[in-house]
Amino acid sequence: METIHTVRVNLKWLDEAVAAEGSATNLAKRLGVSPSTITRQYREQAEASPRLIGAVLVNYPVTFQDAFDVTEEQVRVRRARMVKTTAA
């Protein structure tokens, strides 16, 4: 296994932002992302994309360190193999 560093939304900040906006859907609208993006962040199923990071930093008076966490995670490296096929 290999170790990588990635960015995740700080769940405490996310809880506070959702509470301030009234719902995850309202937060998504304010940030210009889909509600499923917020759901994936809550479930820790996705890394914070550059678009999400930018939207948070532009729309809220927070620092990167307050809204995001840099995490170290173990990943399995899978290599894709391309196979040439003959034209029919």
Short mmCIF file of C-alpha atoms in Angstrom, two decimals:
data_model
loop_
_atom_site.label_atom_id
_atom_site.label_comp_id
_atom_site.label_asym_id
_atom_site.label_seq_id
_atom_site.Cartn_x
_atom_site.Cartn_y
_atom_site.Cartn_z
CA MET A 1 0.00 0.00 0.00
CA GLU A 2 1.01 3.54 -0.67
CA THR A 3 0.46 6.65 1.47
CA ILE A 4 -1.00 9.82 -0.05
CA HIS A 5 -1.94 13.22 1.32
CA THR A 6 -5.29 14.69 0.40
CA VAL A 7 -7.71 17.42 1.46
CA ARG A 8 -11.01 16.70 3.18
CA VAL A 9 -13.67 19.08 4.50
CA ASN A 10 -13.47 19.57 8.26
CA LEU A 11 -16.68 17.91 9.49
CA LYS A 12 -17.10 20.32 12.41
CA TRP A 13 -16.97 23.26 10.02
CA LEU A 14 -19.37 21.47 7.65
CA ASP A 15 -21.88 20.88 10.47
CA GLU A 16 -21.74 24.55 11.43
CA ALA A 17 -22.12 25.72 7.81
CA VAL A 18 -25.14 23.46 7.22
CA ALA A 19 -26.73 24.68 10.46
CA ALA A 20 -26.12 28.32 9.47
CA GLU A 21 -27.67 27.79 6.02
CA GLY A 22 -30.58 25.70 7.32
CA SER A 23 -29.88 22.61 5.22
CA ALA A 24 -27.25 20.84 3.16
CA THR A 25 -29.20 21.80 0.03
CA ASN A 26 -29.03 25.50 0.93
CA LEU A 27 -25.30 25.20 1.58
CA ALA A 28 -24.83 23.53 -1.81
CA LYS A 29 -26.75 26.36 -3.52
CA ARG A 30 -24.62 29.01 -1.80
CA LEU A 31 -21.44 27.23 -2.86
CA GLY A 32 -22.65 26.52 -6.41
CA VAL A 33 -22.25 22.74 -6.07
CA SER A 34 -24.72 19.88 -6.18
CA PRO A 35 -26.32 18.65 -2.95
CA SER A 36 -24.70 15.26 -3.58
CA THR A 37 -21.30 16.94 -3.26
CA ILE A 38 -22.18 17.98 0.29
CA THR A 39 -23.50 14.48 1.05
CA ARG A 40 -20.26 12.88 -0.18
CA GLN A 41 -18.28 15.24 2.05
CA TYR A 42 -20.40 14.27 5.09
CA ARG A 43 -19.89 10.58 4.37
CA GLU A 44 -16.17 11.14 3.73
CA GLN A 45 -16.57 9.49 0.34
CA ALA A 46 -14.78 12.21 -1.60
CA GLU A 47 -11.82 14.50 -1.37
CA ALA A 48 -12.40 18.23 -1.45
CA SER A 49 -12.07 19.35 -5.06
CA PRO A 50 -10.35 22.60 -6.03
CA ARG A 51 -13.78 23.95 -7.03
CA LEU A 52 -15.25 23.19 -3.60
CA ILE A 53 -12.24 24.61 -1.79
CA GLY A 54 -12.44 27.81 -3.80
CA ALA A 55 -16.20 28.15 -3.27
CA VAL A 56 -15.85 27.77 0.49
CA LEU A 57 -13.00 30.27 0.75
CA VAL A 58 -14.82 32.86 -1.41
CA ASN A 59 -18.22 32.52 0.27
CA TYR A 60 -17.23 32.20 3.93
CA PRO A 61 -14.89 34.21 6.14
CA VAL A 62 -12.76 31.19 7.07
CA THR A 63 -9.18 30.19 6.57
CA PHE A 64 -8.17 27.02 4.75
CA GLN A 65 -7.07 25.52 8.07
CA ASP A 66 -10.50 26.14 9.65
CA ALA A 67 -12.56 24.55 6.87
CA PHE A 68 -10.29 21.78 5.60
CA ASP A 69 -8.03 19.02 6.90
CA VAL A 70 -5.02 17.59 5.12
CA THR A 71 -5.13 13.86 5.71
CA GLU A 72 -2.72 11.01 5.18
CA GLU A 73 -4.40 7.93 3.74
CA GLN A 74 -3.41 4.46 2.66
CA VAL A 75 -4.33 3.61 -0.93
CA ARG A 76 -3.93 0.60 -3.14
CA VAL A 77 -2.28 1.34 -6.44
CA ARG A 78 -4.12 -0.09 -9.43
CA ARG A 79 -2.67 0.24 -12.85
CA ALA A 80 -4.91 0.34 -15.89
CA ARG A 81 -3.80 -1.72 -18.81
CA MET A 82 -4.58 -0.74 -22.36
CA VAL A 83 -4.96 -3.57 -24.83
CA LYS A 84 -4.88 -2.98 -28.54
CA THR A 85 -7.72 -4.62 -30.45
CA THR A 86 -7.84 -5.43 -34.12
CA ALA A 87 -10.25 -3.45 -36.25
CA ALA A 88 -13.19 -5.43 -37.58
#
